[in-house]
PDB file of C-alpha atoms and ligand atoms in Angstrom:
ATOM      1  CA  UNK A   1     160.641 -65.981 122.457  1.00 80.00           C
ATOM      2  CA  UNK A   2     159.026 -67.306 125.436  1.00 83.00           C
ATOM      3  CA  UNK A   3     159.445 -71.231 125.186  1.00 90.00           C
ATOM      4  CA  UNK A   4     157.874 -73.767 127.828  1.00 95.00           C
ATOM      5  CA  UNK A   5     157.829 -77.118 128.182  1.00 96.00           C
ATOM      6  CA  UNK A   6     155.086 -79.685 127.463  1.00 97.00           C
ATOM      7  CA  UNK A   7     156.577 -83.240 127.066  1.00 97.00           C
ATOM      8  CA  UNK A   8     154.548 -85.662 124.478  1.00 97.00           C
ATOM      9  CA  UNK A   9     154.634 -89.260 125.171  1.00 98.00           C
ATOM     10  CA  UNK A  10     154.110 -89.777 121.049  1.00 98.00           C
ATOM     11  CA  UNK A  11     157.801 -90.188 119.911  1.00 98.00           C
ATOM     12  CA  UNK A  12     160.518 -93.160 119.360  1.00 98.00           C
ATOM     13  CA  UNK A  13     164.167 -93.574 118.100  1.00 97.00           C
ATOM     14  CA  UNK A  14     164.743 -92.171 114.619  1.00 97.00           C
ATOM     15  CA  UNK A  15     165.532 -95.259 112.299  1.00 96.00           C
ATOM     16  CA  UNK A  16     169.308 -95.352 112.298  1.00 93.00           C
ATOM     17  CA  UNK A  17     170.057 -92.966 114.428  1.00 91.00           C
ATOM     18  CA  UNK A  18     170.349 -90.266 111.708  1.00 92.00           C
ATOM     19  CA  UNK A  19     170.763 -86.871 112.564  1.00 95.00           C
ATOM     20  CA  UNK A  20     167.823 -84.911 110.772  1.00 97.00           C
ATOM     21  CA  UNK A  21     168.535 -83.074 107.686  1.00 97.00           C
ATOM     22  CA  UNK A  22     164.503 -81.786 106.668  1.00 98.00           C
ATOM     23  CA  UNK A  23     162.402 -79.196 108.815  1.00 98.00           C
ATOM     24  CA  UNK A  24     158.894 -79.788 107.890  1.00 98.00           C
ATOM     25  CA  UNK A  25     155.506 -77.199 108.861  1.00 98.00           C
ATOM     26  CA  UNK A  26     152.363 -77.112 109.535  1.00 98.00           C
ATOM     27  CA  UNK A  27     149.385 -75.880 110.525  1.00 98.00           C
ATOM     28  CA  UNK A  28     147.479 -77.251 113.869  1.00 98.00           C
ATOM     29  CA  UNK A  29     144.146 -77.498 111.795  1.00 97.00           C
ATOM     30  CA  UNK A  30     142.359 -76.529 115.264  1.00 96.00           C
ATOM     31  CA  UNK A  31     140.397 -73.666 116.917  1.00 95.00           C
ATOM     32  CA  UNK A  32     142.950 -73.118 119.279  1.00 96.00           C
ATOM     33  CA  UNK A  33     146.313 -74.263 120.882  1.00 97.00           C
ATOM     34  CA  UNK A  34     144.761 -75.671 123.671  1.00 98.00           C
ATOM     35  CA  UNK A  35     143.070 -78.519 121.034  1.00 97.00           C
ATOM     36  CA  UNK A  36     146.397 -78.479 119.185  1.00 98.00           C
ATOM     37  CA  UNK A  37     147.838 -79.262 122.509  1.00 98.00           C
ATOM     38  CA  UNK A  38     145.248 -81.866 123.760  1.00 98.00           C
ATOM     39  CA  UNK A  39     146.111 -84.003 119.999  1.00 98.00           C
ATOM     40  CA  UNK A  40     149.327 -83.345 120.140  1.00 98.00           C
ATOM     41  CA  UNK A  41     149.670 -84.921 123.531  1.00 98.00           C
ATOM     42  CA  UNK A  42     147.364 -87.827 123.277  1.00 97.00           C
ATOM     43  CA  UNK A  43     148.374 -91.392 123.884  1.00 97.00           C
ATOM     44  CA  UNK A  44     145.503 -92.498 121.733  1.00 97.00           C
ATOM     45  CA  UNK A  45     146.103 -90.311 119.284  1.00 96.00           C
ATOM     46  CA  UNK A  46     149.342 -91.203 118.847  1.00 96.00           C
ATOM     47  CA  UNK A  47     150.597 -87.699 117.062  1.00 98.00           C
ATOM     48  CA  UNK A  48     153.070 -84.834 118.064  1.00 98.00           C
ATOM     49  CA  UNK A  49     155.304 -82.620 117.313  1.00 98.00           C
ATOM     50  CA  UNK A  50     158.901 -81.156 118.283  1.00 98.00           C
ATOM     51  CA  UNK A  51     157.360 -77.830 119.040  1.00 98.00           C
ATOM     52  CA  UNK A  52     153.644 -76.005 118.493  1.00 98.00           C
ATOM     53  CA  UNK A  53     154.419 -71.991 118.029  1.00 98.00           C
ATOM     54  CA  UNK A  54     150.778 -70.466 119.365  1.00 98.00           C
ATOM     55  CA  UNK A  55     149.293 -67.149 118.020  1.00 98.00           C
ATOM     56  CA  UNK A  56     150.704 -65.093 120.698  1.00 97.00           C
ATOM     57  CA  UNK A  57     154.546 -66.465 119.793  1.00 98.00           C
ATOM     58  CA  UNK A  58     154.631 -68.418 122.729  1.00 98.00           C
ATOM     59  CA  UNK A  59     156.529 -71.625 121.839  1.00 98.00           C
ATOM     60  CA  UNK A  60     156.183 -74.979 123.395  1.00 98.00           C
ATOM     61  CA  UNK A  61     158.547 -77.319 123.195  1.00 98.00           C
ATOM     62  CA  UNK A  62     156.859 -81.007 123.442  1.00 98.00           C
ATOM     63  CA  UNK A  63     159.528 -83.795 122.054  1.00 98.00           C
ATOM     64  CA  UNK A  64     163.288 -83.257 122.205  1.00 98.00           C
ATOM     65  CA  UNK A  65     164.805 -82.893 118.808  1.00 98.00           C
ATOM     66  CA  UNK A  66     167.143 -86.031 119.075  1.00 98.00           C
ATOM     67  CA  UNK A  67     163.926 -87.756 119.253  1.00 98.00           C
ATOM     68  CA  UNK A  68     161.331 -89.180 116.373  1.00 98.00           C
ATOM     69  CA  UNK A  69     157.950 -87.147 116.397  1.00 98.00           C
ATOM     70  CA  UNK A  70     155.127 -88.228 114.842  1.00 98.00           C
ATOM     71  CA  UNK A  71     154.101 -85.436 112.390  1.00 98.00           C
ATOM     72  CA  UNK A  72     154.281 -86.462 108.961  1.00 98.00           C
ATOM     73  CA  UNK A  73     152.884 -89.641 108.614  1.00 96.00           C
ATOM     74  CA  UNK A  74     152.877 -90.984 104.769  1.00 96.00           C
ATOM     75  CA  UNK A  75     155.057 -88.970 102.442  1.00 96.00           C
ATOM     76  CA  UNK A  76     158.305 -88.885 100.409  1.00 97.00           C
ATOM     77  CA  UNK A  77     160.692 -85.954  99.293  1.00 97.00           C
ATOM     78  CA  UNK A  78     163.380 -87.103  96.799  1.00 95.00           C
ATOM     79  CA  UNK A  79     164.726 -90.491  97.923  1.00 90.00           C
ATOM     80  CA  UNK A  80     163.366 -89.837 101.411  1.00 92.00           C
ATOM     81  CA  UNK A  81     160.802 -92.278 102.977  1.00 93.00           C
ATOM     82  CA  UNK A  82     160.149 -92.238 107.157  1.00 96.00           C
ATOM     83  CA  UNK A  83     159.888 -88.422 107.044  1.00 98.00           C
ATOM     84  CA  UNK A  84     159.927 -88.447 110.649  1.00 98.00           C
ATOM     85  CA  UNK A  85     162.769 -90.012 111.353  1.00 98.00           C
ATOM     86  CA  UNK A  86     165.165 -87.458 108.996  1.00 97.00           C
ATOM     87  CA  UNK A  87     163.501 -84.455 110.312  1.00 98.00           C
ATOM     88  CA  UNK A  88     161.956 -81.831 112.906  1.00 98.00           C
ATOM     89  CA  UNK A  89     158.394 -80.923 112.790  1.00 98.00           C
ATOM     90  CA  UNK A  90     157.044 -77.915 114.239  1.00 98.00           C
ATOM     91  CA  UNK A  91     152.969 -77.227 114.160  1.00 98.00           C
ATOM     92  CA  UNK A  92     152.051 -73.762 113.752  1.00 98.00           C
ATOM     93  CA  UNK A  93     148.583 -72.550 115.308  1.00 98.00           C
ATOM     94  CA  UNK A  94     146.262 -72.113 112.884  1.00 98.00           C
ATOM     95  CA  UNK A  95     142.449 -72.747 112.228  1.00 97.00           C
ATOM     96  CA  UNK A  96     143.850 -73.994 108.740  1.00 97.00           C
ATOM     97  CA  UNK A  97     141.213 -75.151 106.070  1.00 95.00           C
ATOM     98  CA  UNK A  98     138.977 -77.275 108.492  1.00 91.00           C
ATOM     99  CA  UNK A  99     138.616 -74.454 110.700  1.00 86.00           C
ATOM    100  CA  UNK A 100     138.891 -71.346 108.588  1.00 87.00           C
ATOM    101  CA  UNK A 101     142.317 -69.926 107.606  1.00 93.00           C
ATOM    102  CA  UNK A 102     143.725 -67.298 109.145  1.00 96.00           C
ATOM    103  CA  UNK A 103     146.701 -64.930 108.413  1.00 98.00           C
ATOM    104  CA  UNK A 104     149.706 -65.915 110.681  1.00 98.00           C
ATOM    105  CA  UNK A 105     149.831 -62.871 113.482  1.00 98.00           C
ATOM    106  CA  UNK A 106     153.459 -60.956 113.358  1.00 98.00           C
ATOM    107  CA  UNK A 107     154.387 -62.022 116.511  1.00 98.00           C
ATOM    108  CA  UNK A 108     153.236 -65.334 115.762  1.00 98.00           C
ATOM    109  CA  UNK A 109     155.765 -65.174 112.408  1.00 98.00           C
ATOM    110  CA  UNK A 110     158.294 -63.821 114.525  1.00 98.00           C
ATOM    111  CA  UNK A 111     158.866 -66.549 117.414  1.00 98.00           C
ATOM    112  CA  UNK A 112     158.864 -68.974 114.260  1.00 98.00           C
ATOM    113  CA  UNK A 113     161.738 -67.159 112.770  1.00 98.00           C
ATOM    114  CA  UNK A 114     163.751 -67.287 116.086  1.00 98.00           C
ATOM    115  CA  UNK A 115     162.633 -71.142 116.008  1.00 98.00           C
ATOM    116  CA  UNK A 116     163.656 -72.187 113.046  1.00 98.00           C
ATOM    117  CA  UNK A 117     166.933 -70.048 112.920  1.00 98.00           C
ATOM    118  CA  UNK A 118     168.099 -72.069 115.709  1.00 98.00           C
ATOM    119  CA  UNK A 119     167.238 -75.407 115.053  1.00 98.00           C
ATOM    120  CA  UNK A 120     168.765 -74.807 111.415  1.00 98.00           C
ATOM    121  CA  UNK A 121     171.909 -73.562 113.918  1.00 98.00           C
ATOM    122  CA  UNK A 122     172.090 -77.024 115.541  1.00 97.00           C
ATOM    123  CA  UNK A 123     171.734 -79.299 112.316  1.00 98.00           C
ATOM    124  CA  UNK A 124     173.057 -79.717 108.638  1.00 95.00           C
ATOM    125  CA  UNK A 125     169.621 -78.788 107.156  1.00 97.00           C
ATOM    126  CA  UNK A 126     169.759 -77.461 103.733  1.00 97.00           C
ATOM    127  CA  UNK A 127     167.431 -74.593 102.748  1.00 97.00           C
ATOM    128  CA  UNK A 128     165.728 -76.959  99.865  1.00 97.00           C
ATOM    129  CA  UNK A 129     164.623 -79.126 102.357  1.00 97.00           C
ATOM    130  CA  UNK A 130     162.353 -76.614 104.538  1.00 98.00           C
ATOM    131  CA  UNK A 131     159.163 -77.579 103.715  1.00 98.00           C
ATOM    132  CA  UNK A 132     155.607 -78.086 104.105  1.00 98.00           C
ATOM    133  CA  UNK A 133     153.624 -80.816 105.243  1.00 98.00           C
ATOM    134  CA  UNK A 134     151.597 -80.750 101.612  1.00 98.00           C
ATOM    135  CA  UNK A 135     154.950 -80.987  99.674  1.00 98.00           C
ATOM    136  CA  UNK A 136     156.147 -84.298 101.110  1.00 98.00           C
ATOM    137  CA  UNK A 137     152.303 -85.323 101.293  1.00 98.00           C
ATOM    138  CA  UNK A 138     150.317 -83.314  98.520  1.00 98.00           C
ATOM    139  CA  UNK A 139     147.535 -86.012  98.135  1.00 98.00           C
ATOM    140  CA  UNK A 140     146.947 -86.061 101.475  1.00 98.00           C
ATOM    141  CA  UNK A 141     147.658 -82.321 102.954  1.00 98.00           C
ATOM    142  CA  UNK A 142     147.110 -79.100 102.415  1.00 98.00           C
ATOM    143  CA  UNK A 143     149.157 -77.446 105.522  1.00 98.00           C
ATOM    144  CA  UNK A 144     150.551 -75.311 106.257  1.00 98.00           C
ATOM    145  CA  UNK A 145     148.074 -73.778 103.339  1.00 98.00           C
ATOM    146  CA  UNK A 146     148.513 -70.763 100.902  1.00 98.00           C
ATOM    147  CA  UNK A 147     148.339 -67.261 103.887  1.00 98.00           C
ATOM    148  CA  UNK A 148     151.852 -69.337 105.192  1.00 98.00           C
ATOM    149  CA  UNK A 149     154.355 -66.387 105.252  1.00 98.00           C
ATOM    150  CA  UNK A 150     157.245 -68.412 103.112  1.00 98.00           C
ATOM    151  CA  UNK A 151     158.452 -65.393 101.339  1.00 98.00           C
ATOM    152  CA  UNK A 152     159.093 -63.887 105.063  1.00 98.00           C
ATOM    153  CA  UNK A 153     161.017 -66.911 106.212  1.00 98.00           C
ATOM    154  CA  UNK A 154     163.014 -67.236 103.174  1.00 98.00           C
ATOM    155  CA  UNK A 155     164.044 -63.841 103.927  1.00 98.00           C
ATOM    156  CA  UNK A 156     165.297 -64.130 107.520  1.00 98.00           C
ATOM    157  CA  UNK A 157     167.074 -67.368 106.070  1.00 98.00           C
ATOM    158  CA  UNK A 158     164.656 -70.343 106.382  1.00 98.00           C
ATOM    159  CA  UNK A 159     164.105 -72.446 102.863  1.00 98.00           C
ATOM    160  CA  UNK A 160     163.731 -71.312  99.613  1.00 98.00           C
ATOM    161  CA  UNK A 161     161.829 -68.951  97.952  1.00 98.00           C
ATOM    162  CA  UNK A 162     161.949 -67.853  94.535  1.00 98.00           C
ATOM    163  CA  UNK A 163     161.850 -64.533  92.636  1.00 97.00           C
ATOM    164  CA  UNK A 164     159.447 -62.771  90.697  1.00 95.00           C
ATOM    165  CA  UNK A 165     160.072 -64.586  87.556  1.00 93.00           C
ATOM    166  CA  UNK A 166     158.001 -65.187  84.626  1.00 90.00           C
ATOM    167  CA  UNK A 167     158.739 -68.024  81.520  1.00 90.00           C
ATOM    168  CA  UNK A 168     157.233 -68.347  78.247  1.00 89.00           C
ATOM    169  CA  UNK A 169     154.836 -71.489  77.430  1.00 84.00           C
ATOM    170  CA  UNK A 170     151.376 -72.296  77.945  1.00 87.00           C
ATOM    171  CA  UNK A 171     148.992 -74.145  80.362  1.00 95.00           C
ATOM    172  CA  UNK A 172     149.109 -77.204  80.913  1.00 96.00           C
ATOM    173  CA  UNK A 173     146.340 -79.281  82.745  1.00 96.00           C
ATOM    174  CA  UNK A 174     144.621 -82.385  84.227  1.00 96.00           C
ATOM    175  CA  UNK A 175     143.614 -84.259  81.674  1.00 96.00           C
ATOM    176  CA  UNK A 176     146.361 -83.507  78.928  1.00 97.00           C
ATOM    177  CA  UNK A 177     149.284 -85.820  78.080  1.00 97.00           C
ATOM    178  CA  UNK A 178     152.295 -86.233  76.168  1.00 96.00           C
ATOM    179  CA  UNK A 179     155.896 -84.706  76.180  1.00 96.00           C
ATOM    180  CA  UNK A 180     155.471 -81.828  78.330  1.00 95.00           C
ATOM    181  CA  UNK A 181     153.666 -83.152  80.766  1.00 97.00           C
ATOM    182  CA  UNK A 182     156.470 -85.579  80.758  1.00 98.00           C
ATOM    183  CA  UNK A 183     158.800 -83.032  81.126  1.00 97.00           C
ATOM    184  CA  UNK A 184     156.577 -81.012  83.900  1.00 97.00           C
ATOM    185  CA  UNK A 185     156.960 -84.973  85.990  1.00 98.00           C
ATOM    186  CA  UNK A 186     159.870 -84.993  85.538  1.00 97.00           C
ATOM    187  CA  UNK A 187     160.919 -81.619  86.905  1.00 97.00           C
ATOM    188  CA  UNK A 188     158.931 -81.880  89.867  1.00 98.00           C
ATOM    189  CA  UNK A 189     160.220 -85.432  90.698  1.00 97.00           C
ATOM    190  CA  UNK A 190     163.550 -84.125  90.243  1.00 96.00           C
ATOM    191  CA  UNK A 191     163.226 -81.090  92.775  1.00 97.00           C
ATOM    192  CA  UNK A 192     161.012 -83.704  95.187  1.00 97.00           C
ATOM    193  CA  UNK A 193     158.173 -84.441  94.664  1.00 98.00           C
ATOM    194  CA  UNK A 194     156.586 -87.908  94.376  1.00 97.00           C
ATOM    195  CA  UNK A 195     154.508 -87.221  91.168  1.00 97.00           C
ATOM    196  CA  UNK A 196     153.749 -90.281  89.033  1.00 95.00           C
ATOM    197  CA  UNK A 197     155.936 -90.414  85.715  1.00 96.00           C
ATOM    198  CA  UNK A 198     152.773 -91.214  83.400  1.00 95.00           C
ATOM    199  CA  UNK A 199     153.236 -88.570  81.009  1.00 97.00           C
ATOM    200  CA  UNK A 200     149.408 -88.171  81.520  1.00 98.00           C
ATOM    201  CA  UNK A 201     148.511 -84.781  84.028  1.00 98.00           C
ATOM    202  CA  UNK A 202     146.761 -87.117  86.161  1.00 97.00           C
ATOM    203  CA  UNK A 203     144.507 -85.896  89.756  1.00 97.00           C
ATOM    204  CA  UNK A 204     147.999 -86.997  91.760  1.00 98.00           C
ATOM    205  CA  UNK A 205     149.783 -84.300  89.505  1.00 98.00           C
ATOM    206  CA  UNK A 206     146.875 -81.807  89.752  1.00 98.00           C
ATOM    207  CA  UNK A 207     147.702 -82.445  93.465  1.00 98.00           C
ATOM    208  CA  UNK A 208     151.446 -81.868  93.355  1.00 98.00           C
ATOM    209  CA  UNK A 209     151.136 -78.767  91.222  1.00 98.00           C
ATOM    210  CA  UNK A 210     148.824 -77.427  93.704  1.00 98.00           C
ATOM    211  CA  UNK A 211     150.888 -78.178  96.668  1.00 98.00           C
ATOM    212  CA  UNK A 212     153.687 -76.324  94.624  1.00 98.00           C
ATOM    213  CA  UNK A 213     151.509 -73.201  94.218  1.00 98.00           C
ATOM    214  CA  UNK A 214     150.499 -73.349  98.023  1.00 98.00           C
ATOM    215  CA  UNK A 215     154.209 -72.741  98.710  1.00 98.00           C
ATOM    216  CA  UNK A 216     155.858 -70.988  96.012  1.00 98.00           C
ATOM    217  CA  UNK A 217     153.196 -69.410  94.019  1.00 98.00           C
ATOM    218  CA  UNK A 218     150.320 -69.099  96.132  1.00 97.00           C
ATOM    219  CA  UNK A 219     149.038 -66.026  94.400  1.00 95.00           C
ATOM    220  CA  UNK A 220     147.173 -68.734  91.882  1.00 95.00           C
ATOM    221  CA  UNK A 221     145.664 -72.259  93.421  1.00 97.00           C
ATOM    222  CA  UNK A 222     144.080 -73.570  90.294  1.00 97.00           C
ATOM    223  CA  UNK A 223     145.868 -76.758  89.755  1.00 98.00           C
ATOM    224  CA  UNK A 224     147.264 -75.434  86.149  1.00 98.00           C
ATOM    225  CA  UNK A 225     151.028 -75.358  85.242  1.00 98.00           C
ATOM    226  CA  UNK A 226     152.337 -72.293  83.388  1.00 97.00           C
ATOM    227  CA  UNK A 227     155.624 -70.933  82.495  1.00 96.00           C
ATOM    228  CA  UNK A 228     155.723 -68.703  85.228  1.00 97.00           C
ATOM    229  CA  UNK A 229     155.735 -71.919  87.489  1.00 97.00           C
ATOM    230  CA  UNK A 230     158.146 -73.379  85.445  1.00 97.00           C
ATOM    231  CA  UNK A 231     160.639 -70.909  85.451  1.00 97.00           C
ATOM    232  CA  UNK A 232     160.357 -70.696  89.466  1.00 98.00           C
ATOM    233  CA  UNK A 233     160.571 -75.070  89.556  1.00 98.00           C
ATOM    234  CA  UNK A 234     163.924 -74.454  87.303  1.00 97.00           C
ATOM    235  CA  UNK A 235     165.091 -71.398  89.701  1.00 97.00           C
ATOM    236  CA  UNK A 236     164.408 -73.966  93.071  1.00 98.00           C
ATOM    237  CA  UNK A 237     166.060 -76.713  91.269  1.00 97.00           C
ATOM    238  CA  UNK A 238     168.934 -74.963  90.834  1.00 96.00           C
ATOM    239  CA  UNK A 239     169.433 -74.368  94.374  1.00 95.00           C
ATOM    240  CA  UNK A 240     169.551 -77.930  94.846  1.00 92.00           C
ATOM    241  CA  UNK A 241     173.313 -79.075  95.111  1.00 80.00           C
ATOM    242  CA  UNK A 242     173.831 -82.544  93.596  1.00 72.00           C
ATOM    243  CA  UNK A 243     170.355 -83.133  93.596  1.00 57.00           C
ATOM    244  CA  UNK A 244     169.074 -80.710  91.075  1.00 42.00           C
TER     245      UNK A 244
HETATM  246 ZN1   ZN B 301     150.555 -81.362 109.066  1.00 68.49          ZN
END
């Protein structure tokens, strides 16, 4: 892993002084690093990240991880507000969904593993809490998108990924209400999300349930609960110590 450095000016104290406990991912959303680089640097732009891992695996480090980058803007997980200031962001080159998505590149996948495994060495973050930028901001986000190689990550020890699992019930979709929709609300609030409890599948929970499929089901992005989802929300939940 080749790693160089590229200080941001865009970053402050974390409120507190907390250690951070969430890594959070996403895509750069640009043609190339270079544009990633030029944002991600910007005093007018006023965003940044810890690191940006390019195509070719070269990583470059930009705000020191003690530090508070400013890469997830608006968003919640749980109980957590001020996502920045509880975790580490790293942006992942990518043309993403403005540009046109494109499969991460092995080596690309690869200096991200090494990454991650040694942030994760140097502080208490819990595998439920490696996550996207569209989980902890699913009306607003859709990075690091659905060709994000979470299944590989999981594998080499980063977050959570469920099995093949399958559950018995049937869809359930925007505009429906009533108990199990409830229920579905309720599940996903408890494992993180911020989904509104309305008991009404509302466009914020179409939202949700499609930033769910992007990272745990992305073999379906249809916006449509089923028990197969459910049954992989219960699995993740479990894995959640004193939260689930
Ligand atoms: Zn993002």
């Amino acid at each position: 892993m080749i790693v160089q450095a590229l200080p941001s000016p865009n970053h402050n104290d974390r409120a507190g002084g907390i250690d951070p406990d969430m890594l959070i991912l996403h895509y750069t959303d640009t043609v190339d690093a270079a544009e990633a680089l030029a944002l991600l640097t910007s005093r007018v732009a006023e965003v940044s990240a810890h690191y940006l891992v390019d195509t070719d695996g070269t990583v470059i480090h930009l705000v020191q991880e003690r530090r508070r980058a400013w890469h997830a803007g608006r968003g919640s997980w749980r109980t957590r507000g001020d996502i920045n200031s509880r975790s580490i962001g790293i942006e992942v080159q990518n043309p993403g969904h403005r540009c046109g998505l494109a499969p991460f590149p092995d080596i690309q996948v690869a200096a991200l593993i090494t990454l991650c495994q040694r942030i994760l060495g140097r502080w208490p973050i819990r595998p439920d809490l490696v996550l996207g930028h569209s989980d902890i901001a699913p009306t607003r986000k859709r990075d690091p998108g659905e060709l994000f190689p979470w299944a590989t990550l999981a594998a080499a020890g980063i977050g959570l990924y469920p099995p093949d699992l399958t559950g018995p019930g049937g869809r359930i979709a925007e505009g429906m209400r009533g108990p199990l929709v409830f229920r579905l609300q309720t599940d996903l609030s408890r494992f993180g999300y911020a989904v509104p409890m309305t008991a009404t599948f509302c466009p914020v929970t179409t939202a949700v349930v499609l930033a769910f499929q992007r990272h745990y089901h992305p073999e379906r992005l249809d916006g449509v609960w089923t028990g197969t989802l459910q049954a992989k929300l219960a699995w993740l939940i479990r894995q959640c110590p004193g939260e689930g």
